[in-house]
PDB file of C-alpha atoms in Angstrom:
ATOM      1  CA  UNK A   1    -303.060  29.029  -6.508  1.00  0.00           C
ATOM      2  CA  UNK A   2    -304.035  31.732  -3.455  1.00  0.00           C
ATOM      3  CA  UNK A   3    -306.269  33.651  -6.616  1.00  0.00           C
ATOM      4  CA  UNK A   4    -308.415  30.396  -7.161  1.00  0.00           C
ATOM      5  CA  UNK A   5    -308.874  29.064  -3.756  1.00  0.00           C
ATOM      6  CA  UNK A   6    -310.197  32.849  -2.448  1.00  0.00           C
ATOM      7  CA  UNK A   7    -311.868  33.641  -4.965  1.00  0.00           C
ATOM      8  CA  UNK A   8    -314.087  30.388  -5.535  1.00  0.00           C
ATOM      9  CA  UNK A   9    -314.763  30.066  -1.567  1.00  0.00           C
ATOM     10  CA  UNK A  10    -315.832  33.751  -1.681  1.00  0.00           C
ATOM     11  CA  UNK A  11    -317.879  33.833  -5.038  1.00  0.00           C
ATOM     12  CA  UNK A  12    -318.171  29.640  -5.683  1.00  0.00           C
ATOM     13  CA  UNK A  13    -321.238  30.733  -8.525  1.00  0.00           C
ATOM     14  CA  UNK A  14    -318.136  32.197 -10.954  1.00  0.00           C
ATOM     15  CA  UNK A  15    -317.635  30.265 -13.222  1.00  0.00           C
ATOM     16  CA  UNK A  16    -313.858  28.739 -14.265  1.00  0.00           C
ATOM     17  CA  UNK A  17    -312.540  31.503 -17.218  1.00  0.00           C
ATOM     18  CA  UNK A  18    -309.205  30.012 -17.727  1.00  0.00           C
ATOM     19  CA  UNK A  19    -306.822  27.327 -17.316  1.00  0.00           C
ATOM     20  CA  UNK A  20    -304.134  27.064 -14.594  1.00  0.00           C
ATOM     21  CA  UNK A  21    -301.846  27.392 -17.435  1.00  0.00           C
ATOM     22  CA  UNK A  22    -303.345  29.984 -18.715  1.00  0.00           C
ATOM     23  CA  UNK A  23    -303.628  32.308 -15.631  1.00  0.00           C
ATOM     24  CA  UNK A  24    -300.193  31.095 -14.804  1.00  0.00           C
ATOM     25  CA  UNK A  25    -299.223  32.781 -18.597  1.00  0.00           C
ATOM     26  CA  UNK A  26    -301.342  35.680 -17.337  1.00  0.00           C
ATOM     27  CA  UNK A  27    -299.235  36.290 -14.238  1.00  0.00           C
ATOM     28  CA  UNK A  28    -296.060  35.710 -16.071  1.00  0.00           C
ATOM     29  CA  UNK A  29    -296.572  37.817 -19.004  1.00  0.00           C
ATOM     30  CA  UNK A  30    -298.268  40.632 -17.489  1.00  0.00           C
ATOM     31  CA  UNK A  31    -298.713  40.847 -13.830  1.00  0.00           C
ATOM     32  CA  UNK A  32    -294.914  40.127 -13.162  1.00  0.00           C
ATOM     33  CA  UNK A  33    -293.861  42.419 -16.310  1.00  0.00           C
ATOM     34  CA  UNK A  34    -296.016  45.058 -14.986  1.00  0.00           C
ATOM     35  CA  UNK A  35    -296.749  45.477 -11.562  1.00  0.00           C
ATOM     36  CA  UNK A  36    -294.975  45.094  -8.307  1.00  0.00           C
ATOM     37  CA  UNK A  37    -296.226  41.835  -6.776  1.00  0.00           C
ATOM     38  CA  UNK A  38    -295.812  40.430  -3.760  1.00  0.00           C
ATOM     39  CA  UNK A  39    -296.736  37.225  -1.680  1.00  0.00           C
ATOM     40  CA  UNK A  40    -297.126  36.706   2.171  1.00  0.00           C
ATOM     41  CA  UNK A  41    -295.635  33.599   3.829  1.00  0.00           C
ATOM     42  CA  UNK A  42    -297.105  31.763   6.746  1.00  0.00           C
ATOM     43  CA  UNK A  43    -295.644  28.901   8.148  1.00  0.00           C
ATOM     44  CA  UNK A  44    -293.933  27.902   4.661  1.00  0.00           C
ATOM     45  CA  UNK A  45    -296.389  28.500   2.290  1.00  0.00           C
ATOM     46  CA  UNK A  46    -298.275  31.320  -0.325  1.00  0.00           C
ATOM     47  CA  UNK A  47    -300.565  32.595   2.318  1.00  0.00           C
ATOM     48  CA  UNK A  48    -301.574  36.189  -0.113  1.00  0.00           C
ATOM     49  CA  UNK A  49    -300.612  37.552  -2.901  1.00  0.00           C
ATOM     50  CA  UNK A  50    -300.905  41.564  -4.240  1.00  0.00           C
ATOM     51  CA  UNK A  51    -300.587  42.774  -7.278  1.00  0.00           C
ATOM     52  CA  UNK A  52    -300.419  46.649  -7.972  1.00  0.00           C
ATOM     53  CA  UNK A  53    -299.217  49.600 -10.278  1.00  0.00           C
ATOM     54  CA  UNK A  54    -300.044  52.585 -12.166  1.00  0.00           C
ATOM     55  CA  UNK A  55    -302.597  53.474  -9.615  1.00  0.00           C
ATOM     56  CA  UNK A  56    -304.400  50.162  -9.729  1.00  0.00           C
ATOM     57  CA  UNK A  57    -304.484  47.102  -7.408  1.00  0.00           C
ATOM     58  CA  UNK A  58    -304.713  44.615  -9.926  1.00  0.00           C
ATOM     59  CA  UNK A  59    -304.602  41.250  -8.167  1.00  0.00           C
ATOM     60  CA  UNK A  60    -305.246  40.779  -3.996  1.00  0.00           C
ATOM     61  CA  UNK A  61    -305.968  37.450  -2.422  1.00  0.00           C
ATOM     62  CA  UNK A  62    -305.430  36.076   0.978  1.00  0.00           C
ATOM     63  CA  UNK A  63    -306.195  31.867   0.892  1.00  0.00           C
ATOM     64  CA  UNK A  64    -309.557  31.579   2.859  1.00  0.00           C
ATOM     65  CA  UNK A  65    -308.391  29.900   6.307  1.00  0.00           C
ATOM     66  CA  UNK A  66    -306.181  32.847   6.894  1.00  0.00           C
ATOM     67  CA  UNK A  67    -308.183  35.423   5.928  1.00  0.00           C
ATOM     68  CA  UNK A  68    -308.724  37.767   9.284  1.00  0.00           C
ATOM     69  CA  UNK A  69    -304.675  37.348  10.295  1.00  0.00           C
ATOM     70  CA  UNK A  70    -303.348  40.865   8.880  1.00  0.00           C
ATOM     71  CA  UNK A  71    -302.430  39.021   5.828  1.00  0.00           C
ATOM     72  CA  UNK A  72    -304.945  41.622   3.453  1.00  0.00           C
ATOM     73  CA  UNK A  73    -304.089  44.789   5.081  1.00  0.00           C
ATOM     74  CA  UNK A  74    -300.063  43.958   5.309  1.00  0.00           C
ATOM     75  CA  UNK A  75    -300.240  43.798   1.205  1.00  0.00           C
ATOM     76  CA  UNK A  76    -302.512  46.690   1.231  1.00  0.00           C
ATOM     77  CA  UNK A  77    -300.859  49.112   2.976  1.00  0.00           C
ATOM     78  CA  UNK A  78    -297.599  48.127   1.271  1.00  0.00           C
ATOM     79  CA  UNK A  79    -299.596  49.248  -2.018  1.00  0.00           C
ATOM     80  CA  UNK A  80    -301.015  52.273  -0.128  1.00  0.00           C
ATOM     81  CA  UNK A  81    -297.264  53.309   0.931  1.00  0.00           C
ATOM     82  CA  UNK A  82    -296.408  53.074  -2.912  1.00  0.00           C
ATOM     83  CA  UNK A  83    -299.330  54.932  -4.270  1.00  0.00           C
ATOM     84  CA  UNK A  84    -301.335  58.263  -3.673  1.00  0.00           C
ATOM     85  CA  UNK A  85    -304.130  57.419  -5.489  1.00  0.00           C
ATOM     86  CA  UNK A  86    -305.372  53.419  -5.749  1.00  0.00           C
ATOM     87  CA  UNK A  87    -308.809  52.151  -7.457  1.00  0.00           C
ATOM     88  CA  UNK A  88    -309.717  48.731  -7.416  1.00  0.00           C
ATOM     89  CA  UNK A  89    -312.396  46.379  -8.511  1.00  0.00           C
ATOM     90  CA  UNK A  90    -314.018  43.928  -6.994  1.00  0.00           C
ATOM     91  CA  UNK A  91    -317.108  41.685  -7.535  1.00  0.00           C
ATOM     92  CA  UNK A  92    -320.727  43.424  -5.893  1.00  0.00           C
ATOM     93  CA  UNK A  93    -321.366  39.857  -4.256  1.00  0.00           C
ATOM     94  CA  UNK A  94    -318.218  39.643  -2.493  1.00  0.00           C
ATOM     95  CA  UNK A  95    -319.055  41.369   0.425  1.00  0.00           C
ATOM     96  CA  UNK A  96    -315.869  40.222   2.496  1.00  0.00           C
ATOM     97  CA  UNK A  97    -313.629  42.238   0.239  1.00  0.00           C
ATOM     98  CA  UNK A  98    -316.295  45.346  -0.011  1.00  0.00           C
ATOM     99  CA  UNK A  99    -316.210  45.642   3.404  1.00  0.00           C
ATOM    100  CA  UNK A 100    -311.891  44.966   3.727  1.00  0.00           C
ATOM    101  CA  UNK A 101    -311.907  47.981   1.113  1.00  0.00           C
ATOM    102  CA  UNK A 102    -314.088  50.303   2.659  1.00  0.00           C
ATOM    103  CA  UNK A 103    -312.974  49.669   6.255  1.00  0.00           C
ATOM    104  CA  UNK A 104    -309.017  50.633   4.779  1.00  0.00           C
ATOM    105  CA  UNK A 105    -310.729  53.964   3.367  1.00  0.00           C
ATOM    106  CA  UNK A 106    -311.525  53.244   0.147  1.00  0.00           C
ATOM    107  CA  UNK A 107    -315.367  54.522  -1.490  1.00  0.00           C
ATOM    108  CA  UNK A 108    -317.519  52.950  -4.388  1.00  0.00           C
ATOM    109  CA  UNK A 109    -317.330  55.018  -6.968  1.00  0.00           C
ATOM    110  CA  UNK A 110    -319.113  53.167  -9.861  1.00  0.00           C
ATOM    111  CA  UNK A 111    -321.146  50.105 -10.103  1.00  0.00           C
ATOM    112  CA  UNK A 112    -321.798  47.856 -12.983  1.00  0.00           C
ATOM    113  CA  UNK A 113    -324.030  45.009 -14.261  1.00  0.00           C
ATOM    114  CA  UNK A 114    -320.736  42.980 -15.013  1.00  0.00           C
ATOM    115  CA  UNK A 115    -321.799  43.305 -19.042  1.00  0.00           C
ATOM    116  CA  UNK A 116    -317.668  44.588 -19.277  1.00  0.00           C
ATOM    117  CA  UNK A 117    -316.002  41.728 -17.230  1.00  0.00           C
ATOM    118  CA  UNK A 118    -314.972  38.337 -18.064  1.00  0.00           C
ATOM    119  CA  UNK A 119    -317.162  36.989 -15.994  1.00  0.00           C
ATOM    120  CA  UNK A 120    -320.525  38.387 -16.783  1.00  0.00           C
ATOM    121  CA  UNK A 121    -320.656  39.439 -12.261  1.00  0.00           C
ATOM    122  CA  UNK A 122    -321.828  42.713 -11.588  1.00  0.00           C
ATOM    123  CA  UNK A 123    -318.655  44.556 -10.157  1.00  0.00           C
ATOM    124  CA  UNK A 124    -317.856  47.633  -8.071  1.00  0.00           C
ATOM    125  CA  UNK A 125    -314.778  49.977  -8.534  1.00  0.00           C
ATOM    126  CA  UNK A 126    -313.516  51.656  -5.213  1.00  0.00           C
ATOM    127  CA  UNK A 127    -310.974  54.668  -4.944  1.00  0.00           C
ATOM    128  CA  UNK A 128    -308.468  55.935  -2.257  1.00  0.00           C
ATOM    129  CA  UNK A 129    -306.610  58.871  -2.552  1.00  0.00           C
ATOM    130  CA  UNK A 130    -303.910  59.729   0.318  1.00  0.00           C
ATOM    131  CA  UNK A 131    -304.630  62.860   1.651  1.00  0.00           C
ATOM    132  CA  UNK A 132    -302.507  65.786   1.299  1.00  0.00           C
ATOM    133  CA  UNK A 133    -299.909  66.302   4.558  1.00  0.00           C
ATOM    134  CA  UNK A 134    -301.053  69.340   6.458  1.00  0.00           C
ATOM    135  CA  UNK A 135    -298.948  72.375   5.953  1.00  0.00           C
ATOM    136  CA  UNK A 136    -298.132  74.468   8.636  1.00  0.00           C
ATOM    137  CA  UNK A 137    -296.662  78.129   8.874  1.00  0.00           C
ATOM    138  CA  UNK A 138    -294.025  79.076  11.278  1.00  0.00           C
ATOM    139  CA  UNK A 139    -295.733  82.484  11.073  1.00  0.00           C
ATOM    140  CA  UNK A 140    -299.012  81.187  12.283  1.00  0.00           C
ATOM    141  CA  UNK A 141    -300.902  82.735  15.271  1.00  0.00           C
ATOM    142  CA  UNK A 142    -302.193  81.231  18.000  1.00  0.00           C
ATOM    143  CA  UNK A 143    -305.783  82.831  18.792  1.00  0.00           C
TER     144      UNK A 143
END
């Protein structure tokens, strides 16, 4: 599973939550009832995988020996096309995917100690908003 394999080479400390069955439920049941999702081929095979809605980015991974191809910002942007305003979490120790984040525009907006997560990691939530398209008059002067 891309989610597994990129997130245990990026954070290998994190301990294993679920089951394959049981995230495989979890993607069934809510992810694909919920969200648009969408996977990135390379030669064949699950390369990434995005899920988003409702203003969230709820699931992005890219496997690790492709990370750096496009892969990331492809599913991004196809979220960022969808959505005017995006937040998204991600773990404080994974600085690969802090930096993807900021680099694409989004800002930290709130930090935690992890105390609300699964996982018990200290997390970061980051925000985008698309900026409004400038409006201009037809009755505008030139100075």
């Amino acid at each position: 599973m891309v989610r597994r394999n990129a997130l245990w080479r990026a954070l290998p400390h994190l301990r294993d939550r679920h089951t394959v069955e049981e995230d495989e439920a979890y993607w069934r049941t809510h992810l694909l009832a919920e969200c648009v999702v969408l996977g990135a081929f390379l030669d064949g095979r699950l390369a990434g995988v995005i899920a988003y809605g409702n203003g969230w980015i709820e699931q992005l991974y890219v496997l690790p020996d492709v990370q750096g191809a496009g892969i990331g910002t492809r599913l991004l942007s196809l979220a960022m096309n969808d959505m005017d305003d995006i937040r998204v979490w991600t773990f404080q120790q994974n600085r690969r995917a802090r930096a993807f984040y900021k680099s694409r525009g989004f800002s930290p907006v709130k930090e935690t100690d992890g105390s609300g997560n699964e996982e018990n990691e200290p997390d970061v939530l980051y925000h985008w908003r698309r900026l409004p398209e400038p409006v201009y008059s037809a009755d505008a002067r030139h100075r």
